[in-house]
Amino acid sequence: MLKLKEFYQKNQKWCLIGAAGLIAVFVFGFFFVFQSSHEGQNEWTSASKPIATKEEAKTQEAETTKKEEKQALVFVDVKGAVRDPGVYRIEKDGRVKDAIKRAGGLSPEADPNSVNLAQKLKDEMVVEVVKKGGKSSSVVATSSGSASGQAEATKVNINQATAQDLEQVPGIGKAKAAAIIEYREKEGLFTKIEDLTQISGIGEKTLEKLKAHLEV
């Protein structure tokens, strides 16, 4: 014990430095172990998060796809001179010709000129094909159960109607119908009913009479 005491007294400075070093090593070692354990826990937590996120993303993507698929279809009532009349679900960007094809195609007595085969489909649209020699009927889109929808069904869309459709409108004969079609093909679609006054033979008074029967 005396030798240790003498050694300590002679080398007190170095003993204190050594003791401080040991303490520092101990503290550093404890901190390193704690930090490593904490980082490992964070890595495990971070690694587990993407799994849950991916599952949620897949669920959301599936729901979005279902909504898009549902919104991409329209219901169209095909009737008249077709082989299999009925209500069909058709792609939203489909045309009247697609609806008629789904209904089995035109029947032998059908008048193909009675409808605009290139017209785009709308939800709740009624596509009616008349027989040869019958009264031409325009393709219309109606809102079922709506009085306003029934009123709109009597109107002819000047951007979609055929010459025969236009000829059925009071005040429009073959000459005006042909002029409207010609104007539409050269100048593009009508943006408003008033654009009809750009056509020779259709003035303000005639336009007022036609407004009740036409739409854009």
XYZ file of N, CA and C in Angstrom:
648
model
N 0.824 -1.202 0.000
C 0.000 0.000 0.000
C 0.866 1.263 0.000
N 2.018 1.200 0.819
C 2.889 2.364 0.889
C 3.528 2.642 -0.458
N 3.903 1.545 -1.145
C 4.519 1.707 -2.457
C 3.529 2.346 -3.444
N 2.256 1.916 -3.384
C 1.231 2.485 -4.263
C 1.017 3.957 -3.957
N 1.058 4.277 -2.639
C 0.845 5.666 -2.241
C 2.000 6.521 -2.708
N 3.227 5.976 -2.543
C 4.390 6.710 -2.980
C 4.377 6.915 -4.502
N 3.964 5.815 -5.190
C 3.893 5.888 -6.667
C 2.863 6.932 -7.113
N 1.754 6.977 -6.381
C 0.690 7.939 -6.719
C 1.161 9.355 -6.499
N 1.879 9.574 -5.352
C 2.339 10.915 -5.044
C 3.374 11.388 -6.062
N 4.260 10.446 -6.480
C 5.269 10.813 -7.452
C 4.672 11.032 -8.849
N 3.655 10.257 -9.168
C 3.083 10.299 -10.533
C 1.610 10.707 -10.510
N 1.295 11.626 -9.617
C -0.106 12.041 -9.449
C -0.715 12.584 -10.744
N 0.071 13.348 -11.450
C -0.423 13.969 -12.692
C -0.823 12.911 -13.715
N 0.086 11.920 -13.895
C -0.190 10.891 -14.901
C -1.322 9.968 -14.466
N -1.419 9.755 -13.184
C -2.526 8.909 -12.688
C -3.876 9.562 -12.979
N -3.941 10.880 -12.753
C -5.193 11.592 -13.022
C -5.539 11.572 -14.518
N -4.466 11.734 -15.325
C -4.696 11.694 -16.776
C -5.194 10.317 -17.203
N -4.590 9.273 -16.645
C -5.002 7.910 -16.982
C -6.442 7.638 -16.561
N -6.788 8.101 -15.327
C -8.154 7.889 -14.832
C -9.171 8.617 -15.724
N -8.812 9.847 -16.115
C -9.705 10.619 -16.987
C -9.869 9.927 -18.342
N -8.764 9.335 -18.832
C -8.835 8.621 -20.107
C -9.751 7.423 -20.035
N -9.646 6.656 -18.927
C -10.518 5.490 -18.752
C -11.999 5.891 -18.714
N -12.247 6.992 -17.971
C -13.635 7.481 -17.889
C -14.146 7.887 -19.268
N -13.263 8.566 -20.013
C -13.655 9.016 -21.350
C -13.952 7.832 -22.264
N -13.092 6.787 -22.161
C -13.310 5.580 -22.980
C -14.631 4.925 -22.605
N -14.905 4.865 -21.314
C -16.154 4.239 -20.852
C -17.371 5.014 -21.358
N -17.302 6.347 -21.202
C -18.424 7.182 -21.636
C -18.618 7.070 -23.143
N -17.496 7.135 -23.895
C -17.573 7.037 -25.356
C -18.131 5.675 -25.791
N -17.684 4.614 -25.108
C -18.172 3.271 -25.444
C -19.666 3.144 -25.189
N -20.107 3.682 -24.054
C -21.540 3.626 -23.728
C -22.351 4.401 -24.755
N -21.870 5.589 -25.124
C -22.579 6.411 -26.110
C -22.639 5.711 -27.467
N -21.510 5.074 -27.853
C -21.457 4.390 -29.153
C -22.454 3.233 -29.207
N -22.508 2.454 -28.148
C -23.449 1.315 -28.091
C -24.883 1.805 -28.142
N -25.163 2.849 -27.368
C -26.524 3.399 -27.351
C -26.932 3.942 -28.706
N -25.995 4.674 -29.345
C -26.274 5.269 -30.649
C -26.511 4.191 -31.710
N -25.698 3.152 -31.702
C -25.837 2.061 -32.662
C -27.179 1.372 -32.503
N -27.583 1.161 -31.272
C -28.878 0.527 -30.998
C -30.023 1.397 -31.488
N -29.905 2.715 -31.271
C -30.953 3.651 -31.683
C -31.075 3.714 -33.209
N -29.892 3.732 -33.888
C -29.898 3.777 -35.349
C -30.467 2.503 -35.941
N -30.148 1.380 -35.311
C -30.692 0.109 -35.785
C -32.205 0.078 -35.686
N -32.733 0.643 -34.600
C -34.192 0.705 -34.429
C -34.830 1.599 -35.479
N -34.160 2.749 -35.781
C -34.671 3.657 -36.808
C -34.670 3.004 -38.185
N -33.595 2.258 -38.474
C -33.510 1.587 -39.762
C -34.624 0.556 -39.912
N -34.915 -0.174 -38.845
C -35.990 -1.161 -38.891
C -37.346 -0.485 -39.098
N -37.517 0.633 -38.380
C -38.778 1.377 -38.532
C -38.921 1.933 -39.929
N -37.824 2.515 -40.478
C -37.853 3.081 -41.828
C -38.086 2.013 -42.866
N -37.489 0.832 -42.640
C -37.653 -0.255 -43.604
C -39.070 -0.787 -43.609
N -39.758 -0.711 -42.452
C -41.114 -1.239 -42.370
C -42.143 -0.271 -42.928
N -41.821 1.032 -42.937
C -42.776 2.031 -43.417
C -43.116 1.874 -44.889
N -42.123 1.730 -45.799
C -42.446 1.606 -47.219
C -43.383 0.463 -47.530
N -43.314 -0.632 -46.721
C -44.196 -1.769 -46.966
C -45.643 -1.342 -46.800
N -45.914 -0.634 -45.681
C -47.276 -0.158 -45.454
C -47.675 0.853 -46.518
N -46.719 1.717 -46.886
C -47.009 2.738 -47.893
C -47.337 2.105 -49.238
N -46.580 1.072 -49.613
C -46.823 0.386 -50.885
C -48.198 -0.266 -50.906
N -48.566 -0.875 -49.766
C -49.881 -1.518 -49.686
C -50.990 -0.479 -49.823
N -50.810 0.670 -49.150
C -51.803 1.737 -49.252
C -51.875 2.269 -50.679
N -50.696 2.403 -51.314
C -50.649 2.910 -52.689
C -51.371 1.969 -53.636
N -51.168 0.656 -53.439
C -51.842 -0.324 -54.284
C -53.356 -0.247 -54.128
N -53.805 -0.084 -52.870
C -55.251 0.020 -52.608
C -55.835 1.265 -53.258
N -55.137 2.407 -53.090
C -55.607 3.655 -53.684
C -55.611 3.578 -55.200
N -54.572 2.931 -55.753
C -54.487 2.793 -57.210
C -55.629 1.936 -57.743
N -55.948 0.858 -57.004
C -57.046 -0.021 -57.422
C -58.376 0.716 -57.386
N -58.592 1.520 -56.314
C -59.827 2.283 -56.196
C -59.931 3.327 -57.302
N -58.799 3.988 -57.600
C -58.777 4.993 -58.671
C -59.088 4.360 -60.020
N -58.505 3.181 -60.255
C -58.736 2.474 -61.518
C -60.204 2.105 -61.674
N -60.811 1.641 -60.573
C -62.232 1.279 -60.622
C -63.101 2.497 -60.943
N -62.764 3.631 -60.302
C -63.528 4.857 -60.559
C -63.382 5.294 -62.006
N -62.137 5.231 -62.521
C -61.885 5.633 -63.901
C -62.619 4.726 -64.879
N -62.620 3.414 -64.572
C -63.316 2.476 -65.448
C -64.812 2.738 -65.439
N -65.340 3.067 -64.250
C -66.765 3.343 -64.139
C -67.133 4.619 -64.890
N -66.269 5.649 -64.764
C -66.523 6.923 -65.418
C -66.309 6.845 -66.920
N -65.548 5.855 -67.390
C -65.212 5.759 -68.805
C -66.317 5.093 -69.621
N -67.404 4.671 -68.959
C -68.504 4.020 -69.660
C -69.756 4.888 -69.624
N -70.533 4.823 -70.692
C -71.813 5.533 -70.744
C -72.904 4.534 -71.108
N -74.134 4.837 -70.699
C -75.275 4.000 -71.022
C -76.013 4.622 -72.210
N -76.228 3.811 -73.233
C -76.873 4.297 -74.447
C -78.048 3.381 -74.803
N -79.193 3.997 -75.099
C -80.395 3.254 -75.496
C -80.467 3.221 -77.021
N -80.266 2.035 -77.589
C -80.297 1.879 -79.046
C -81.627 1.237 -79.430
N -82.359 1.909 -80.289
C -83.687 1.402 -80.657
C -83.964 1.648 -82.133
N -85.107 1.148 -82.569
C -85.485 1.331 -83.976
C -85.023 0.171 -84.838
N -84.575 0.484 -86.041
C -84.232 -0.542 -87.030
C -82.822 -1.095 -86.814
N -82.637 -1.777 -85.667
C -81.394 -2.491 -85.389
C -81.758 -3.931 -85.032
N -80.797 -4.817 -85.100
C -81.090 -6.234 -84.907
C -81.400 -6.590 -83.457
N -80.790 -5.897 -82.515
C -80.995 -6.230 -81.101
C -81.104 -4.959 -80.259
N -82.251 -4.289 -80.288
C -82.430 -3.035 -79.540
C -82.231 -3.260 -78.039
N -81.775 -2.222 -77.361
C -81.605 -2.331 -75.919
C -80.673 -1.267 -75.383
N -80.415 -1.330 -74.069
C -79.518 -0.390 -73.414
C -78.149 -1.049 -73.285
N -77.130 -0.327 -73.721
C -75.775 -0.880 -73.726
C -74.803 0.045 -73.001
N -73.801 -0.577 -72.372
C -72.703 0.174 -71.778
C -71.574 0.238 -72.792
N -71.158 1.458 -73.121
C -70.164 1.648 -74.167
C -69.108 2.640 -73.683
N -67.896 2.522 -74.235
C -66.820 3.428 -73.868
C -67.226 4.879 -74.097
N -66.790 5.754 -73.193
C -67.208 7.152 -73.223
C -66.832 7.855 -74.515
N -65.689 7.476 -75.103
C -65.258 8.135 -76.332
C -65.767 7.427 -77.590
N -66.774 6.559 -77.406
C -67.333 5.835 -78.542
C -68.200 6.719 -79.433
N -68.546 6.186 -80.580
C -69.386 6.893 -81.552
C -70.705 6.141 -81.735
N -71.642 6.784 -82.439
C -72.945 6.172 -82.678
C -72.781 4.840 -83.404
N -71.834 4.771 -84.321
C -71.613 3.525 -85.068
C -71.232 2.384 -84.119
N -70.526 2.699 -83.018
C -70.153 1.677 -82.043
C -71.385 1.165 -81.298
N -72.292 2.089 -80.977
C -73.521 1.703 -80.280
C -74.382 0.802 -81.169
N -74.479 1.140 -82.443
C -75.276 0.343 -83.376
C -74.645 -1.036 -83.563
N -73.326 -1.076 -83.581
C -72.612 -2.354 -83.719
C -72.896 -3.253 -82.527
N -72.913 -2.649 -81.309
C -73.217 -3.425 -80.105
C -74.637 -3.958 -80.133
N -75.516 -3.251 -80.843
C -76.922 -3.669 -80.943
C -77.130 -4.639 -82.115
N -76.053 -5.202 -82.613
C -76.169 -6.203 -83.670
C -76.091 -5.654 -85.073
N -75.967 -4.343 -85.173
C -75.892 -3.731 -86.489
C -77.269 -3.322 -87.011
N -77.280 -2.683 -88.166
C -78.531 -2.236 -88.773
C -79.324 -3.420 -89.309
N -80.633 -3.327 -89.200
C -81.498 -4.353 -89.784
C -81.616 -4.096 -91.289
N -82.059 -5.073 -92.073
C -82.144 -4.902 -93.532
C -82.985 -3.706 -93.969
N -84.001 -3.369 -93.188
C -84.895 -2.268 -93.578
C -84.447 -0.926 -93.031
N -83.294 -0.874 -92.360
C -82.833 0.371 -91.742
C -82.349 1.381 -92.779
N -82.549 2.653 -92.466
C -82.050 3.732 -93.303
C -80.781 4.275 -92.647
N -79.590 3.947 -93.155
C -78.336 4.379 -92.528
C -78.147 5.889 -92.522
N -78.872 6.585 -93.392
C -78.759 8.037 -93.452
C -79.603 8.746 -92.402
N -80.333 7.982 -91.621
C -81.218 8.594 -90.625
C -80.477 8.984 -89.351
N -79.227 8.542 -89.213
C -78.438 8.883 -88.024
C -77.043 9.336 -88.431
N -76.428 10.084 -87.553
C -75.051 10.525 -87.757
C -74.127 9.507 -87.091
N -73.559 8.607 -87.877
C -72.746 7.517 -87.347
C -71.478 8.012 -86.657
N -71.032 9.213 -86.987
C -69.788 9.737 -86.420
C -70.008 10.506 -85.123
N -71.267 10.680 -84.721
C -71.547 11.473 -83.521
C -71.003 10.802 -82.268
N -70.431 11.608 -81.355
C -69.910 11.081 -80.104
C -71.053 10.708 -79.166
N -70.827 9.678 -78.386
C -71.855 9.210 -77.456
C -71.839 10.017 -76.159
N -73.023 10.113 -75.554
C -73.175 10.760 -74.254
C -73.973 9.832 -73.356
N -73.805 9.990 -72.049
C -74.565 9.172 -71.120
C -76.061 9.472 -71.260
N -76.884 8.420 -71.241
C -78.341 8.506 -71.367
C -78.784 8.889 -72.780
N -77.897 8.724 -73.733
C -78.257 9.062 -75.117
C -79.232 8.034 -75.687
N -80.115 8.497 -76.545
C -81.030 7.629 -77.271
C -80.626 7.642 -78.740
N -80.265 6.482 -79.265
C -79.913 6.346 -80.676
C -81.046 5.606 -81.357
N -81.768 6.305 -82.216
C -82.921 5.701 -82.898
C -82.676 5.676 -84.403
N -82.716 4.488 -84.959
C -82.538 4.303 -86.400
C -83.904 4.034 -87.019
N -84.286 4.827 -87.994
C -85.605 4.654 -88.616
C -85.492 3.744 -89.831
N -86.633 3.238 -90.249
C -86.676 2.366 -91.422
C -86.654 3.203 -92.699
N -86.306 2.575 -93.788
C -86.267 3.265 -95.076
C -87.660 3.800 -95.403
N -87.697 5.059 -95.808
C -88.981 5.669 -96.125
C -89.680 6.241 -94.920
N -89.157 5.997 -93.727
C -89.775 6.521 -92.518
C -89.305 7.932 -92.230
N -89.875 8.543 -91.220
C -89.509 9.903 -90.844
C -88.160 9.903 -90.161
N -87.265 10.740 -90.632
C -85.921 10.798 -90.068
C -85.977 11.281 -88.629
N -85.180 10.652 -87.783
C -85.137 11.026 -86.364
C -83.712 11.299 -85.960
N -83.478 12.448 -85.351
C -82.118 12.786 -84.944
C -81.708 11.973 -83.726
N -80.414 11.807 -83.552
C -79.886 11.142 -82.374
C -79.897 12.165 -81.246
N -80.493 11.809 -80.126
C -80.648 12.784 -79.053
C -80.119 12.221 -77.747
N -79.754 13.125 -76.846
C -79.341 12.745 -75.498
C -80.344 13.325 -74.528
N -81.012 12.503 -73.767
C -82.037 12.987 -72.854
C -81.674 12.644 -71.427
N -82.202 13.411 -70.488
C -82.045 13.108 -69.067
C -83.310 12.422 -68.613
N -83.211 11.159 -68.271
C -84.401 10.380 -67.935
C -85.124 10.985 -66.744
N -86.465 11.008 -66.841
C -87.279 11.519 -65.745
C -87.270 13.018 -65.634
N -86.669 13.714 -66.583
C -86.580 15.164 -66.510
C -87.428 15.800 -67.589
N -88.269 16.744 -67.195
C -89.110 17.418 -68.177
C -88.258 18.235 -69.123
N -87.217 18.875 -68.566
C -86.349 19.678 -69.416
C -85.601 18.785 -70.385
N -85.259 17.568 -69.947
C -84.569 16.636 -70.817
C -85.441 16.234 -71.970
N -86.739 16.054 -71.733
C -87.673 15.689 -72.789
C -87.818 16.829 -73.778
N -87.749 18.068 -73.285
C -87.865 19.205 -74.189
C -86.631 19.296 -75.061
N -85.457 19.034 -74.471
C -84.228 19.098 -75.222
C -84.171 18.019 -76.291
N -84.894 16.917 -76.067
C -84.858 15.815 -77.012
C -85.460 16.206 -78.349
N -86.301 17.249 -78.369
C -86.930 17.667 -79.620
C -86.007 18.587 -80.412
N -84.936 19.044 -79.789
C -84.024 19.958 -80.468
C -82.980 19.190 -81.273
N -82.530 19.806 -82.360
C -81.516 19.212 -83.230
C -80.197 19.938 -82.992
N -79.148 19.194 -82.769
C -77.821 19.777 -82.549
C -77.202 20.114 -83.903
N -76.968 21.388 -84.152
C -76.481 21.808 -85.472
C -75.032 21.392 -85.723
N -74.330 20.983 -84.682
C -72.958 20.509 -84.864
C -72.897 19.009 -85.141
N -74.004 18.319 -84.936
C -74.007 16.869 -85.071
C -75.034 16.355 -86.083
N -76.003 17.188 -86.405
C -77.109 16.738 -87.253
C -76.676 16.490 -88.701
N -77.370 15.551 -89.335
C -77.183 15.315 -90.762
C -78.094 16.283 -91.523
N -77.955 16.305 -92.826
C -78.806 17.173 -93.644
C -80.267 16.780 -93.476
N -80.538 15.477 -93.391
C -81.914 15.013 -93.213
C -82.487 15.446 -91.873
N -81.636 15.434 -90.839
C -82.098 15.905 -89.525
C -82.528 17.368 -89.607
N -81.712 18.172 -90.255
C -81.984 19.606 -90.360
C -83.241 19.883 -91.183
N -83.485 19.067 -92.186
C -84.660 19.265 -93.035
C -85.966 19.057 -92.272
N -85.897 18.348 -91.145
C -87.105 18.113 -90.340
C -87.467 19.327 -89.475
N -86.537 20.266 -89.382
C -86.772 21.458 -88.563
C -87.629 22.461 -89.345
N -88.699 22.954 -88.753
C -89.545 23.952 -89.430
C -88.741 25.196 -89.804
N -88.823 25.576 -91.078
C -88.095 26.763 -91.528
C -86.779 26.441 -92.215
N -86.378 25.155 -92.179
C -85.157 24.743 -92.869
C -85.493 23.716 -93.941
N -85.246 24.075 -95.163
C -85.467 23.144 -96.261
C -84.153 22.520 -96.700
N -84.164 21.902 -97.871
C -82.955 21.248 -98.369
C -81.813 22.247 -98.595
N -82.158 23.410 -99.141
C -81.135 24.411 -99.458
C -80.438 24.915 -98.192
N -81.214 25.284 -97.159
C -80.624 25.783 -95.911
C -79.868 24.676 -95.183
N -80.402 23.456 -95.227
C -79.731 22.329 -94.568
C -78.366 22.093 -95.205
N -78.325 22.135 -96.527
C -77.064 21.943 -97.243
C -76.090 23.077 -96.938
N -76.617 24.306 -96.823
C -75.766 25.462 -96.526
C -75.181 25.362 -95.116
N -75.968 24.862 -94.166
C -75.486 24.705 -92.792
C -74.376 23.656 -92.728
N -74.583 22.542 -93.405
C -73.571 21.478 -93.436
C -72.287 21.998 -94.089
N -72.439 22.732 -95.183
C -71.281 23.261 -95.912
C -70.496 24.249 -95.044
N -71.226 25.125 -94.359
C -70.573 26.101 -93.475
C -69.816 25.378 -92.354
N -70.439 24.359 -91.791
C -69.827 23.615 -90.686
C -68.545 22.905 -91.126
N -68.558 22.378 -92.344
C -67.386 21.662 -92.853
C -66.241 22.610 -93.185
N -66.577 23.822 -93.626
C -65.549 24.786 -94.017
C -65.038 25.595 -92.827
N -65.946 26.063 -91.980
C -65.593 26.988 -90.902
C -65.399 26.303 -89.544
N -65.829 25.058 -89.440
C -65.733 24.375 -88.153
C -67.057 24.390 -87.404
N -67.074 23.840 -86.200
C -68.305 23.724 -85.421
C -68.848 25.092 -84.999
N -70.152 25.160 -84.865
C -70.806 26.374 -84.388
C -70.559 26.521 -82.886
N -70.293 27.716 -82.440
C -70.093 27.965 -81.010
C -71.377 28.467 -80.340
N -72.274 29.036 -81.143
C -73.566 29.495 -80.621
C -74.577 29.509 -81.775
N -75.841 29.480 -81.412
C -76.917 29.462 -82.410
C -76.847 30.682 -83.321
N -76.435 31.818 -82.759
C -76.388 33.068 -83.530
C -75.433 32.994 -84.727
N -74.529 32.011 -84.710
C -73.596 31.858 -85.836
C -74.317 31.512 -87.129
N -75.540 31.053 -87.019
C -76.312 30.687 -88.220
C -76.586 31.902 -89.107
N -76.537 33.100 -88.530
C -76.802 34.299 -89.330
C -75.681 34.563 -90.335
N -74.570 33.831 -90.184
C -73.476 33.953 -91.143
C -73.814 33.240 -92.458
N -74.897 32.460 -92.425
C -75.303 31.697 -93.606
C -76.343 32.483 -94.393
N -76.137 32.522 -95.671
C -77.064 33.251 -96.542
C -78.479 32.678 -96.435
N -79.462 33.563 -96.259
C -80.856 33.126 -96.170
C -81.362 33.000 -94.747
N -80.473 33.145 -93.769
C -80.881 33.056 -92.355
C -80.599 34.404 -91.693
N -81.659 35.158 -91.466
C -81.539 36.452 -90.812
C -81.994 36.383 -89.368
N -82.112 37.545 -88.737
C -82.483 37.610 -87.328
C -83.874 37.034 -87.074
N -84.833 37.367 -87.950
C -86.206 36.878 -87.755
C -86.266 35.358 -87.899
N -85.577 34.839 -88.915
C -85.567 33.383 -89.126
C -84.883 32.682 -87.957
N -83.820 33.308 -87.461
C -83.083 32.724 -86.346
C -83.956 32.586 -85.110
N -84.762 33.605 -84.828
C -85.641 33.566 -83.652
C -86.598 32.387 -83.720
N -87.069 32.069 -84.919
C -87.980 30.935 -85.095
C -87.246 29.604 -84.938
N -85.981 29.589 -85.346
C -85.221 28.336 -85.319
C -84.698 27.987 -83.923
N -84.529 28.986 -83.071
C -83.950 28.769 -81.736
C -84.703 27.719 -80.929
N -86.009 27.645 -81.125
C -86.826 26.694 -80.368
C -86.567 25.252 -80.789
N -85.926 25.077 -81.931
C -85.741 23.726 -82.468
C -84.261 23.316 -82.568
N -83.354 24.254 -82.342
C -81.937 23.960 -82.526
C -81.130 24.178 -81.258
N -79.971 23.533 -81.213
C -79.036 23.713 -80.108
C -77.618 23.434 -80.606
N -76.621 23.852 -79.802
C -75.220 23.572 -80.150
C -74.626 22.634 -79.107
